[in-house]
PDB file of C-alpha atoms and ligand atoms in Angstrom:
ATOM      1  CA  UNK A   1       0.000   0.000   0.000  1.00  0.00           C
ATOM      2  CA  UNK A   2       1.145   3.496  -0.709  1.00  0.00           C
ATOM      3  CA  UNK A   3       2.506   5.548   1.898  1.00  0.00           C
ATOM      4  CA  UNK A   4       0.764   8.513   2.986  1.00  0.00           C
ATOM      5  CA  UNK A   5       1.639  11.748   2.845  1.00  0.00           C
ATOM      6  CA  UNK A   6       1.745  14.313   6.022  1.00  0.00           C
ATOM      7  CA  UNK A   7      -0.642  16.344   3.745  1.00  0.00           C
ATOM      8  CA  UNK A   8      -2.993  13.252   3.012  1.00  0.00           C
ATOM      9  CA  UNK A   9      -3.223  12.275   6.245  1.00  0.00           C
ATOM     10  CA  UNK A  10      -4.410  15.265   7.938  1.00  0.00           C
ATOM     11  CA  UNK A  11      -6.787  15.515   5.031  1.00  0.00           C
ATOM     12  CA  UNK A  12      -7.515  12.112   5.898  1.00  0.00           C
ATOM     13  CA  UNK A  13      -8.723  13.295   9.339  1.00  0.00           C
ATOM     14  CA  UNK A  14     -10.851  16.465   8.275  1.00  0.00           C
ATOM     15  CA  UNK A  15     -12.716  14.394   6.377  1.00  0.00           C
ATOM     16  CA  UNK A  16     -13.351  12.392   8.980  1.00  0.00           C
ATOM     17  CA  UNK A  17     -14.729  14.987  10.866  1.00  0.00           C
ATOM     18  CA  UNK A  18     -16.676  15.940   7.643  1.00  0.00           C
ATOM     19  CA  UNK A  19     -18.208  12.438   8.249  1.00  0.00           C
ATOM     20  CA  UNK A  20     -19.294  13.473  12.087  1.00  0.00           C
ATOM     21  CA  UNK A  21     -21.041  16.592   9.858  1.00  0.00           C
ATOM     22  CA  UNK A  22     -22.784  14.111   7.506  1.00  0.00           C
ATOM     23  CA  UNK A  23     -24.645  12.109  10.184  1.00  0.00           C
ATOM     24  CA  UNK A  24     -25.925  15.052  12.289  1.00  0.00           C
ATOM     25  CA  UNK A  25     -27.562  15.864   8.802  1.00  0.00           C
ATOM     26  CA  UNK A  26     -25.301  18.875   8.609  1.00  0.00           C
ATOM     27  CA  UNK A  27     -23.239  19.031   5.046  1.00  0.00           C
ATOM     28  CA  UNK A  28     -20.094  17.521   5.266  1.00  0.00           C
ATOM     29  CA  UNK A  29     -17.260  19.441   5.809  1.00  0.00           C
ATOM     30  CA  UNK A  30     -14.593  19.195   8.061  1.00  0.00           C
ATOM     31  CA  UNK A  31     -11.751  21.222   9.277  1.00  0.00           C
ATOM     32  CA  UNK A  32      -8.524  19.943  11.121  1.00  0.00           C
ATOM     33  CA  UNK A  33      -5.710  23.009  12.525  1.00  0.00           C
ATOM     34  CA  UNK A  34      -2.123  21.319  13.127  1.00  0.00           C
ATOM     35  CA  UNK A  35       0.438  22.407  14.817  1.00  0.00           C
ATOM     36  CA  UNK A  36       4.451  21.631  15.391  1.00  0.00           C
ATOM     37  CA  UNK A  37       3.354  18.134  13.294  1.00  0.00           C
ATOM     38  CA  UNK A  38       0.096  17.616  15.261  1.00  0.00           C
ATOM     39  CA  UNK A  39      -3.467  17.873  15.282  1.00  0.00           C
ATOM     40  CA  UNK A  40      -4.291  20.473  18.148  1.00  0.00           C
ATOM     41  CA  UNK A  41      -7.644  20.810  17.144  1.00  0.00           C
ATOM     42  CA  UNK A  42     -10.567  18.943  14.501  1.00  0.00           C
ATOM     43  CA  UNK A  43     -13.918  20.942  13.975  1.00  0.00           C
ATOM     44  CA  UNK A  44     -17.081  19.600  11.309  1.00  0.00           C
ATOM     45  CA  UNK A  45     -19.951  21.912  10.187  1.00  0.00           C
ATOM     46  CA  UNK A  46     -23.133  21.750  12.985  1.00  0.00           C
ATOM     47  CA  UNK A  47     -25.037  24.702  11.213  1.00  0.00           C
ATOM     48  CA  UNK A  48     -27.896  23.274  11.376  1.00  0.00           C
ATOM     49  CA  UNK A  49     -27.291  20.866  14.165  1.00  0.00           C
ATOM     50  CA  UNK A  50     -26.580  24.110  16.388  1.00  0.00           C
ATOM     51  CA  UNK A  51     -28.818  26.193  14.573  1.00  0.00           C
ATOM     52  CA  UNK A  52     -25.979  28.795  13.930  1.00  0.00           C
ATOM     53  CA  UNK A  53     -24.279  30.091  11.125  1.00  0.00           C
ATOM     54  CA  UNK A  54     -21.058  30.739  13.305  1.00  0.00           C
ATOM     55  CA  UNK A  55     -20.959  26.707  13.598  1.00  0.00           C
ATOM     56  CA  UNK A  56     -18.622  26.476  10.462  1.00  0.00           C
ATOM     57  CA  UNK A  57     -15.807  23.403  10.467  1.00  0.00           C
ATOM     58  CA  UNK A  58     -13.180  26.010  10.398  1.00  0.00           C
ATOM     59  CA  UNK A  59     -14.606  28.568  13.194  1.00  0.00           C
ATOM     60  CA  UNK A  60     -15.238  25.235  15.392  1.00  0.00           C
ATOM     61  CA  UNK A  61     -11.312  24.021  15.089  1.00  0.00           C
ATOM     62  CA  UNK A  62     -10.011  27.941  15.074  1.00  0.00           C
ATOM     63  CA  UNK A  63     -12.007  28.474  18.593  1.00  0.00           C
ATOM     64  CA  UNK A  64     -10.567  25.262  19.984  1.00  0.00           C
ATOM     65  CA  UNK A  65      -7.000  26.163  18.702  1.00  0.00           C
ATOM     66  CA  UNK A  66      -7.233  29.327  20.036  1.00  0.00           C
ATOM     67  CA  UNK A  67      -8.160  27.524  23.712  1.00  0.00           C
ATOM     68  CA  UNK A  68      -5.613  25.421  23.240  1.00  0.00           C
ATOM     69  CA  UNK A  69      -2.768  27.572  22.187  1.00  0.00           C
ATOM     70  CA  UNK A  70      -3.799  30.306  24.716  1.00  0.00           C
ATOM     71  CA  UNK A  71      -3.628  32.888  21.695  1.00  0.00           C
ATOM     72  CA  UNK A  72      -6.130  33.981  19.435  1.00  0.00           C
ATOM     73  CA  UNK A  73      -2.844  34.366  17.052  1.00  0.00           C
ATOM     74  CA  UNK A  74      -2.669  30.670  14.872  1.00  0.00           C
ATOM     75  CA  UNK A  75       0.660  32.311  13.290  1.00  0.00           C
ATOM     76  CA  UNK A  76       2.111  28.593  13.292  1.00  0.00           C
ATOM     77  CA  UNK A  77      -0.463  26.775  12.196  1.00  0.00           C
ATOM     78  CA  UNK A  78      -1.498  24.612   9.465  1.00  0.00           C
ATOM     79  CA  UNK A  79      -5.207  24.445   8.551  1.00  0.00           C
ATOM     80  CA  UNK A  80      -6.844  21.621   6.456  1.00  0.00           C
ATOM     81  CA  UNK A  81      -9.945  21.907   5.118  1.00  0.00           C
ATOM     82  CA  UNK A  82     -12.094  19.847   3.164  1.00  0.00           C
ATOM     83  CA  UNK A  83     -13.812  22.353   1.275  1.00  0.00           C
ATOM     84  CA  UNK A  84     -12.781  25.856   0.126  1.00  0.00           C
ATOM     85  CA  UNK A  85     -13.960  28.307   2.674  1.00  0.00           C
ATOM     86  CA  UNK A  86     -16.556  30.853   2.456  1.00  0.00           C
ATOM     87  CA  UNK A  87     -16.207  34.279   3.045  1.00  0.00           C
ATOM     88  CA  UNK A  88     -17.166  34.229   6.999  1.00  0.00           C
ATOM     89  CA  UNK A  89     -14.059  31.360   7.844  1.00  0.00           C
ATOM     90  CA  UNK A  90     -11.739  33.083   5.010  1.00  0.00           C
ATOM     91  CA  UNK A  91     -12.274  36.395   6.808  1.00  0.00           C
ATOM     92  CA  UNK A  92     -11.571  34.627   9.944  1.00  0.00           C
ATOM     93  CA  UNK A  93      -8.245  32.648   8.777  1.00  0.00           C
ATOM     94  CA  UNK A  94      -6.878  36.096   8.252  1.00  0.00           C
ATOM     95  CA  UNK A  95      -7.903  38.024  11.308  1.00  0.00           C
ATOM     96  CA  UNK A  96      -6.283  34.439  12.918  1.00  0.00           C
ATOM     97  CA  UNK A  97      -3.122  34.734  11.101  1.00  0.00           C
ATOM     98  CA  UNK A  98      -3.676  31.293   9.836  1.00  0.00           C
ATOM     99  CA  UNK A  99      -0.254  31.297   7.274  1.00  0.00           C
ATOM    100  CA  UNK A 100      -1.323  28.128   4.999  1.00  0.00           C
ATOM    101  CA  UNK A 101      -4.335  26.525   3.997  1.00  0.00           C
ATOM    102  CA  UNK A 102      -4.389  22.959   2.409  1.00  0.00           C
ATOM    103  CA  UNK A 103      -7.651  22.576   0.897  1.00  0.00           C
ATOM    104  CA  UNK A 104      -9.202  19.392  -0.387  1.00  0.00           C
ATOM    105  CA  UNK A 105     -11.889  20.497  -3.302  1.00  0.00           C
ATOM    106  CA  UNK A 106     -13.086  24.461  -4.542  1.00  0.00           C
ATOM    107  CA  UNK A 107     -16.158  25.723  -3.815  1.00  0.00           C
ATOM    108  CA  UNK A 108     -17.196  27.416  -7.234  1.00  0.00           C
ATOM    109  CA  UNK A 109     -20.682  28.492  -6.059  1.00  0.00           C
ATOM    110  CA  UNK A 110     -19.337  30.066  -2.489  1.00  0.00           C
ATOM    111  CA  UNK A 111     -15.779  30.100  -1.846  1.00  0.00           C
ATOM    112  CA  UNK A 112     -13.654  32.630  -1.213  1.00  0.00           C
ATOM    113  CA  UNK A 113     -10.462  31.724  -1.449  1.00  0.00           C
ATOM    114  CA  UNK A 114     -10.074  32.055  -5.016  1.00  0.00           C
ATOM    115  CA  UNK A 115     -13.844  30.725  -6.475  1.00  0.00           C
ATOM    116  CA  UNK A 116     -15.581  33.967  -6.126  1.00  0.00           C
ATOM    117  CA  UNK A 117     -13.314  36.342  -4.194  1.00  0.00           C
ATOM    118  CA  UNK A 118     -10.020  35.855  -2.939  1.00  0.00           C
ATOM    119  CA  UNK A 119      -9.942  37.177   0.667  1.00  0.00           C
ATOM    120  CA  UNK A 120      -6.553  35.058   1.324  1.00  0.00           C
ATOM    121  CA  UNK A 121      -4.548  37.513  -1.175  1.00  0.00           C
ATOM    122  CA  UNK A 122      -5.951  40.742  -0.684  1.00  0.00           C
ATOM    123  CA  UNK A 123      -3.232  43.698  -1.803  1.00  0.00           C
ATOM    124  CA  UNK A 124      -4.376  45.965   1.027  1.00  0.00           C
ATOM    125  CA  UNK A 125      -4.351  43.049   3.812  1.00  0.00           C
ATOM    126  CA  UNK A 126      -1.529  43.188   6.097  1.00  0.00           C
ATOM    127  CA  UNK A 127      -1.747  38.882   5.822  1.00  0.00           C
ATOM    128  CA  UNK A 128      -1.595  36.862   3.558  1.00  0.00           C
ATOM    129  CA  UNK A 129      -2.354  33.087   2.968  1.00  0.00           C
ATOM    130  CA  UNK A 130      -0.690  30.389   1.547  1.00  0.00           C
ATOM    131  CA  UNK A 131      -3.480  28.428  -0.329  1.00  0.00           C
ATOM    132  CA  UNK A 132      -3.301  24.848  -1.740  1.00  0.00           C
ATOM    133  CA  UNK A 133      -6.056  22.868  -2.929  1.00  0.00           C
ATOM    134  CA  UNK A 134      -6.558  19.456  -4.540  1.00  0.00           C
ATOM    135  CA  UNK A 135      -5.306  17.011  -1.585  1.00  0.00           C
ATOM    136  CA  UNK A 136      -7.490  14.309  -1.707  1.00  0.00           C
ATOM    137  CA  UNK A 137      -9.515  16.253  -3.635  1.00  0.00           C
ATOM    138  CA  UNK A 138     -11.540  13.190  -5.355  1.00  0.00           C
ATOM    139  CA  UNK A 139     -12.884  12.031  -2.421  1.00  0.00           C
ATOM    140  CA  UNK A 140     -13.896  15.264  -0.886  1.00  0.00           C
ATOM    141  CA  UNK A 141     -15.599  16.386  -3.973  1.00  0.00           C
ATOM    142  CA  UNK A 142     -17.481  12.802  -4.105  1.00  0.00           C
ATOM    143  CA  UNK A 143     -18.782  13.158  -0.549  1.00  0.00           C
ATOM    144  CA  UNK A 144     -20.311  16.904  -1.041  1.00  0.00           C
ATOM    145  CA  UNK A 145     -21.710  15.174  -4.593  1.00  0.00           C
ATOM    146  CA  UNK A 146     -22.867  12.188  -2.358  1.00  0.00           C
ATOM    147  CA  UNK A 147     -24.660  14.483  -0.135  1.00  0.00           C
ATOM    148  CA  UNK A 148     -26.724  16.644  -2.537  1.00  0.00           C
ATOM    149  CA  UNK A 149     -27.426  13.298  -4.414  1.00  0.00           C
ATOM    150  CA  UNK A 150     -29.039  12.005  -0.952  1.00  0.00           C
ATOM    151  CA  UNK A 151     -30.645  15.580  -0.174  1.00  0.00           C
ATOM    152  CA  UNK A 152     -32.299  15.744  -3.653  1.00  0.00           C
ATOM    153  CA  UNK A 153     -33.814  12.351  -3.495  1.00  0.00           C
ATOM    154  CA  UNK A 154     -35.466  12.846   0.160  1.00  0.00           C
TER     155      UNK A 154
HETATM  156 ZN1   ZN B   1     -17.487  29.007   6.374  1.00  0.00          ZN
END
């Protein structure tokens, strides 16, 4: 079996937590925030779950980083996401300091880090973000495809 990359296998994890989304009903996306090589903190998307737009996979995992860390400054931190963020969590990577982003699949109807706006390279920003996408990005597209397949039929 192939070895695993670092990358892959935090992806691995976020969409695990992507999974937790998926059987609360929510839409699965999941968000893990690493830090000197580990995990520190795993959030999935409980919008509707919690009734709460604020209950995004990446504000979950950047509040429990922050806990964690004692610092509302992620300046050494590695996020992976499932999904390309929307504007809300890119907004929020910034004002974190958040400097990378590994990102499994684009959002082209909603994201914002590159799909419809790109708040993670904005001239006048003091911070920027390094953004990757397309880690594991077949099977995180598949389960958001999965989903809406589901959805539609009910
Ligand atoms: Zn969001």
């Amino acid at each position: 079996m192939k070895k695993l990359s670092d990358d892959e296998r935090y992806m691995r994890e976020a969409i695990r937590q992507a999974k937790k989304a998926e059987k609360i009903g929510d839409v699965p996306i999941g968000c893990v925030i690493v830090y000197d090589g580990k995990i520190i903190a795993r959030g999935y998307n409980r919008r509707n779950k919690d009734k709460t737009t604020l209950a995004h996979a990446e504000l979950v995992a950047i509040k429990k980083a922050s806990k964690i860390l004692g610092d509302w400054r992620l300046e050494e931190c590695t996020m992976y996401i499932t999904l390309e963020p929307c504007q809300m969590c890119a907004g929020a990577i910034v004002q974190a300091r958040i400097p990378k982003v590994i990102c499994g699949c684009m959002n082209p109807k909603a994201g914002c880090a590159g799909s419809i706006l790109d708040l993670f390279h904005v001239d006048k920003f003091n911070h920027k973000v390094d953004f990757e996408y397309g880690i594991m990005e077949d099977e995180c597209r598949e389960m958001m495809q999965s989903f809406f397949r589901k959805l539609r039929k009910k």
